[in-house]
Tab-separated table of C-alpha atoms in Angstrom:
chain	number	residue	atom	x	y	z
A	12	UNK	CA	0.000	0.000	0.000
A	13	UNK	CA	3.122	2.426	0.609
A	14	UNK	CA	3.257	2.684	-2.908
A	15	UNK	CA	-0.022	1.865	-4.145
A	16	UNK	CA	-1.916	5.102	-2.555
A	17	UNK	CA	0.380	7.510	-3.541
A	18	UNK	CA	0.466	5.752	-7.464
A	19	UNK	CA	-3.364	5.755	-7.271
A	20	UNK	CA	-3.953	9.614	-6.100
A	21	UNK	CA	-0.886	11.076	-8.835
A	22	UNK	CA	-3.099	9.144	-11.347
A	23	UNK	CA	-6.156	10.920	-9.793
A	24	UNK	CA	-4.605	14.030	-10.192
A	25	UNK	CA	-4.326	12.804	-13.896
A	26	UNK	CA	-8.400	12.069	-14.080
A	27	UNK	CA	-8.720	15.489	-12.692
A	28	UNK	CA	-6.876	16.907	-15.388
A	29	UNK	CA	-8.859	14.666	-18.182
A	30	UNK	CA	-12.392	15.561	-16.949
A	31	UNK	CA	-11.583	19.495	-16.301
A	32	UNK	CA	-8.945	20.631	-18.772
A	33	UNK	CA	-11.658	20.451	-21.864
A	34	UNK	CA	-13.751	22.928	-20.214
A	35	UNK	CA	-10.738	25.094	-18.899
A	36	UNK	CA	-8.597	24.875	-22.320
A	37	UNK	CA	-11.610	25.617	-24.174
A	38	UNK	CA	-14.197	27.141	-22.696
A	39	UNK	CA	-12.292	29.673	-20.469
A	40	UNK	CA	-9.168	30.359	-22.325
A	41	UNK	CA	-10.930	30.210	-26.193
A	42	UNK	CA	-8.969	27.407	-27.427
A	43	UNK	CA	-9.822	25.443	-30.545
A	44	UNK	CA	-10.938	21.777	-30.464
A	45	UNK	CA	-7.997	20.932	-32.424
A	46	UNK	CA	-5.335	22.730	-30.305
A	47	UNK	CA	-6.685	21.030	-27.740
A	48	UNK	CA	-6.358	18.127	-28.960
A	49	UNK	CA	-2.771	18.461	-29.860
A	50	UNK	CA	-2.111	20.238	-25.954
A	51	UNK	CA	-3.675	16.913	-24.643
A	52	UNK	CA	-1.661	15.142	-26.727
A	53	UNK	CA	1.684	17.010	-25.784
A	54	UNK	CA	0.782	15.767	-22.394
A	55	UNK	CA	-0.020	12.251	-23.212
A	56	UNK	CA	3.591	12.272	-24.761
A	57	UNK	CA	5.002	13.717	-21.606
A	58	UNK	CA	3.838	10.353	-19.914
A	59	UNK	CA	5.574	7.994	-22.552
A	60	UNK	CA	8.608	10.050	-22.420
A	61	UNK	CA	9.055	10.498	-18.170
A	62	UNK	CA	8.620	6.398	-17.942
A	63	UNK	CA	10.470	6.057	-20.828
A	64	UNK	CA	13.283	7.919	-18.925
A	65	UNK	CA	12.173	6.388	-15.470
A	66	UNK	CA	13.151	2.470	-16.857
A	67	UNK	CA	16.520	3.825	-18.652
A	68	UNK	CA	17.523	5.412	-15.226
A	69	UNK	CA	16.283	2.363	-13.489
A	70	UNK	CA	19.924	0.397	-13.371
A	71	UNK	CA	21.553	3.832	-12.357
A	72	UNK	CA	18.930	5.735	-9.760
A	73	UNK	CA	17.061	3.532	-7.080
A	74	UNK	CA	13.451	3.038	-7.767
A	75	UNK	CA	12.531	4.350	-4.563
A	76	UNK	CA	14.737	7.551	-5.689
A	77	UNK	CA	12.864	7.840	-8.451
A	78	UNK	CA	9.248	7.210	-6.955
A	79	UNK	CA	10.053	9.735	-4.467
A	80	UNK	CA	11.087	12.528	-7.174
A	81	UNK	CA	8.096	11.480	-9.028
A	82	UNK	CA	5.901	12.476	-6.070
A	83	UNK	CA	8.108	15.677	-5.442
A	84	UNK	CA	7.617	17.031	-9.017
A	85	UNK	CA	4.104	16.001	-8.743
A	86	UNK	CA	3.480	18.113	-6.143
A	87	UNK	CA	5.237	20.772	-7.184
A	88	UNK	CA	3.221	20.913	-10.411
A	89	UNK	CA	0.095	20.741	-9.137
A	90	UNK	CA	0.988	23.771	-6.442
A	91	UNK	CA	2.406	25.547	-9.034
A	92	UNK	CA	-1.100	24.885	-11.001
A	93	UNK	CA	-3.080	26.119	-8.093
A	94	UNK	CA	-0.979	29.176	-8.043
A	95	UNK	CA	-1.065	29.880	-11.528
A	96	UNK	CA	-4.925	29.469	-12.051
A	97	UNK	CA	-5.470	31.395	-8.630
A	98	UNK	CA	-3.594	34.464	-9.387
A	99	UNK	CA	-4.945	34.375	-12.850
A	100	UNK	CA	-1.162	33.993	-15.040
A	101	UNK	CA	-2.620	33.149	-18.169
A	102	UNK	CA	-3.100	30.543	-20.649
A	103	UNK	CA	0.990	29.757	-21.290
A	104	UNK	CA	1.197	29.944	-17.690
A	105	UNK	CA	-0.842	26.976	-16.999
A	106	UNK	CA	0.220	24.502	-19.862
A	107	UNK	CA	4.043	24.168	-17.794
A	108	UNK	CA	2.630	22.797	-14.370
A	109	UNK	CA	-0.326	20.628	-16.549
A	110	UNK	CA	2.546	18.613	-18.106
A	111	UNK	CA	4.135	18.186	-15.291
A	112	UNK	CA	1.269	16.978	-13.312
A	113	UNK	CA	0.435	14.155	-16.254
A	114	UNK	CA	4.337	13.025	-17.122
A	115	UNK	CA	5.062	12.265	-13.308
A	116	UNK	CA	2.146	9.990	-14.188
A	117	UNK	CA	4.902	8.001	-15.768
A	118	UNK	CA	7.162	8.453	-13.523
A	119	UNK	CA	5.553	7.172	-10.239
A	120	UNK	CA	3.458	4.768	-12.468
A	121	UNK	CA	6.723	2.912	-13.910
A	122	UNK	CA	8.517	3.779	-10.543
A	123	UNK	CA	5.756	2.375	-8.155
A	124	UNK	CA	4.425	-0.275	-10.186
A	125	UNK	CA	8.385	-1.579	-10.402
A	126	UNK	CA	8.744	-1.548	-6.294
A	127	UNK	CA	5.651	-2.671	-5.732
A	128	UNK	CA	5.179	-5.731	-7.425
A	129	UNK	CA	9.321	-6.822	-6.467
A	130	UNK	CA	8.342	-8.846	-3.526
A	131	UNK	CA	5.287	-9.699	-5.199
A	132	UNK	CA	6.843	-12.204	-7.453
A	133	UNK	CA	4.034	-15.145	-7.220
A	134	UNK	CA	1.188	-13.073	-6.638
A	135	UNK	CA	2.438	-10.329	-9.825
A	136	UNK	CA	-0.858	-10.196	-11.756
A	137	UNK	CA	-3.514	-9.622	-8.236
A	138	UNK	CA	-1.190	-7.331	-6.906
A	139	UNK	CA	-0.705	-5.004	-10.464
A	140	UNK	CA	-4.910	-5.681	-10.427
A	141	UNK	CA	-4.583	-3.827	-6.894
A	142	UNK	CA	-2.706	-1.250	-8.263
A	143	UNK	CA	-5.039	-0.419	-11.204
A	144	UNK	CA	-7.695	-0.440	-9.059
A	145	UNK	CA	-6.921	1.868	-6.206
A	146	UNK	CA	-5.763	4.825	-9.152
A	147	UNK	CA	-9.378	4.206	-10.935
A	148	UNK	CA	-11.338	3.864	-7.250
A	149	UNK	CA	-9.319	7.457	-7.082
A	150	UNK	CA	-10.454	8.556	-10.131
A	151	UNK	CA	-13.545	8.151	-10.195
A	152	UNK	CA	-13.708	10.064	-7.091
A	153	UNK	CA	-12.197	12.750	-8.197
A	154	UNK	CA	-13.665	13.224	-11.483
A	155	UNK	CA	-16.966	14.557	-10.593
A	156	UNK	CA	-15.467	16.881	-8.223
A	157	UNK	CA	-13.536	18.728	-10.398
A	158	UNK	CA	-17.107	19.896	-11.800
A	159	UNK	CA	-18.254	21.329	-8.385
A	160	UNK	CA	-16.429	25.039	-9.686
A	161	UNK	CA	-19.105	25.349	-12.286
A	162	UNK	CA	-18.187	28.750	-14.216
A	163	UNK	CA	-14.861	28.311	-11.752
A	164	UNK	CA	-13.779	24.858	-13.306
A	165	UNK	CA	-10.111	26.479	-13.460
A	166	UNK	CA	-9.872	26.306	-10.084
A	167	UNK	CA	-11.871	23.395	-8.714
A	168	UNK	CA	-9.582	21.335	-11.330
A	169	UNK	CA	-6.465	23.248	-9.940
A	170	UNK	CA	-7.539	22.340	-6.278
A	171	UNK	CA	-8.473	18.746	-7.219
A	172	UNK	CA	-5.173	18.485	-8.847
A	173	UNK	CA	-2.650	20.064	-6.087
A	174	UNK	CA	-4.499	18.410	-3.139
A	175	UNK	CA	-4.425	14.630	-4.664
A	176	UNK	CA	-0.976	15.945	-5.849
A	177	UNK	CA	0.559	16.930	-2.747
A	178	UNK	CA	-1.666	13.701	-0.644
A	179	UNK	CA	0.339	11.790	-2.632
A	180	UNK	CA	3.667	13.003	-0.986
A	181	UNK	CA	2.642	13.206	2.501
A	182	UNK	CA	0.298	9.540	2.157
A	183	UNK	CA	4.052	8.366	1.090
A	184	UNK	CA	6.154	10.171	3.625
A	185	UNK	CA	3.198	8.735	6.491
A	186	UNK	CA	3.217	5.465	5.374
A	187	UNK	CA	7.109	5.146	5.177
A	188	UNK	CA	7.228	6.200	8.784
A	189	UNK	CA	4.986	3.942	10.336
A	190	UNK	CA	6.632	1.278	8.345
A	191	UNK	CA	10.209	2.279	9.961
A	192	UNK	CA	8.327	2.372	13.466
A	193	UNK	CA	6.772	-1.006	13.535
């Protein structure tokens, strides 16, 4: 579970972004269908490429090294997000912390699922159904929240976003500790 909760609230964060950023990119800031699409697309790449990098650097970094920066960056993009969205940056300003928020997807995702599943050996295909579970439990959560901001989608999204974001740290940081004191 130490790295299954914090995998399955980044990857909220990530359902956040799916069911809001439509109505954000293109309702509030004008965008066209099709630059959406190829913004949303951007991002999906941003996943591919950060665990892409995440197995290369797998031999060289520990995993838990590069769980934990996944988390860190996470977090950091999704405050930043908040921040951005609350103080009203702009359009451009937005689109840096979004990618962020979706590519640690692949970064925790390949990360965690790796560390995970490593003393898991026997039992490799319930406990991966575990993890796929708890992120789309966490999604599915989330999702309808992110339309409680109505006209203010920008920022129920953003909230949604830096507070499964930034659980994700702290649910890793707890969890660690009362593993070490048992």
């Amino acid at each position: 579970m130490r790295y299954a909760l914090p995998q399955g609230l980044v990857s909220a964060a990530m359902f956040a972004y799916i069911a809001g950023s439509p109505f954000v990119i293109q309702n509030i800031f004008g965008v066209t269908p099709q630059m959406f699409s190829l913004i949303f697309a951007i991002n999906g790449l941003g996943i591919i490429l950060a665990g892409q990098l995440t197995g290369r650097l797998a031999g060289r970094i520990s995993g838990t090294t590069l769980f934990v920066s996944g988390l860190i960056l996470a977090a950091i993009g999704g405050a930043s997000l908040l921040i951005m969205v609350v103080i009203k940056a702009g359009f451009f300003a937005i689109l840096i912390p979004l990618f962020i928020v979706v590519s640690c997807v692949g970064i925790v995702g390949t990360a965690g699922s790796a560390l995970a599943l490593e003393n898991y050996g026997h039992l490799a295909g319930s406990a991966s159904a575990l993890l796929g579970l708890v992120s789309f439990i966490f999604g599915a959560i989330v999702a309808p929240l992110v339309g409680i901001g109505g006209r203010n989608i920008d920022i129920s999204m953003a909230i949604v976003i830096a507070f499964t974001d930034l659980s994700a740290l702290l649910v890793y940081v707890l969890l660690r500790r009362l593993r070490h004191s048992n």
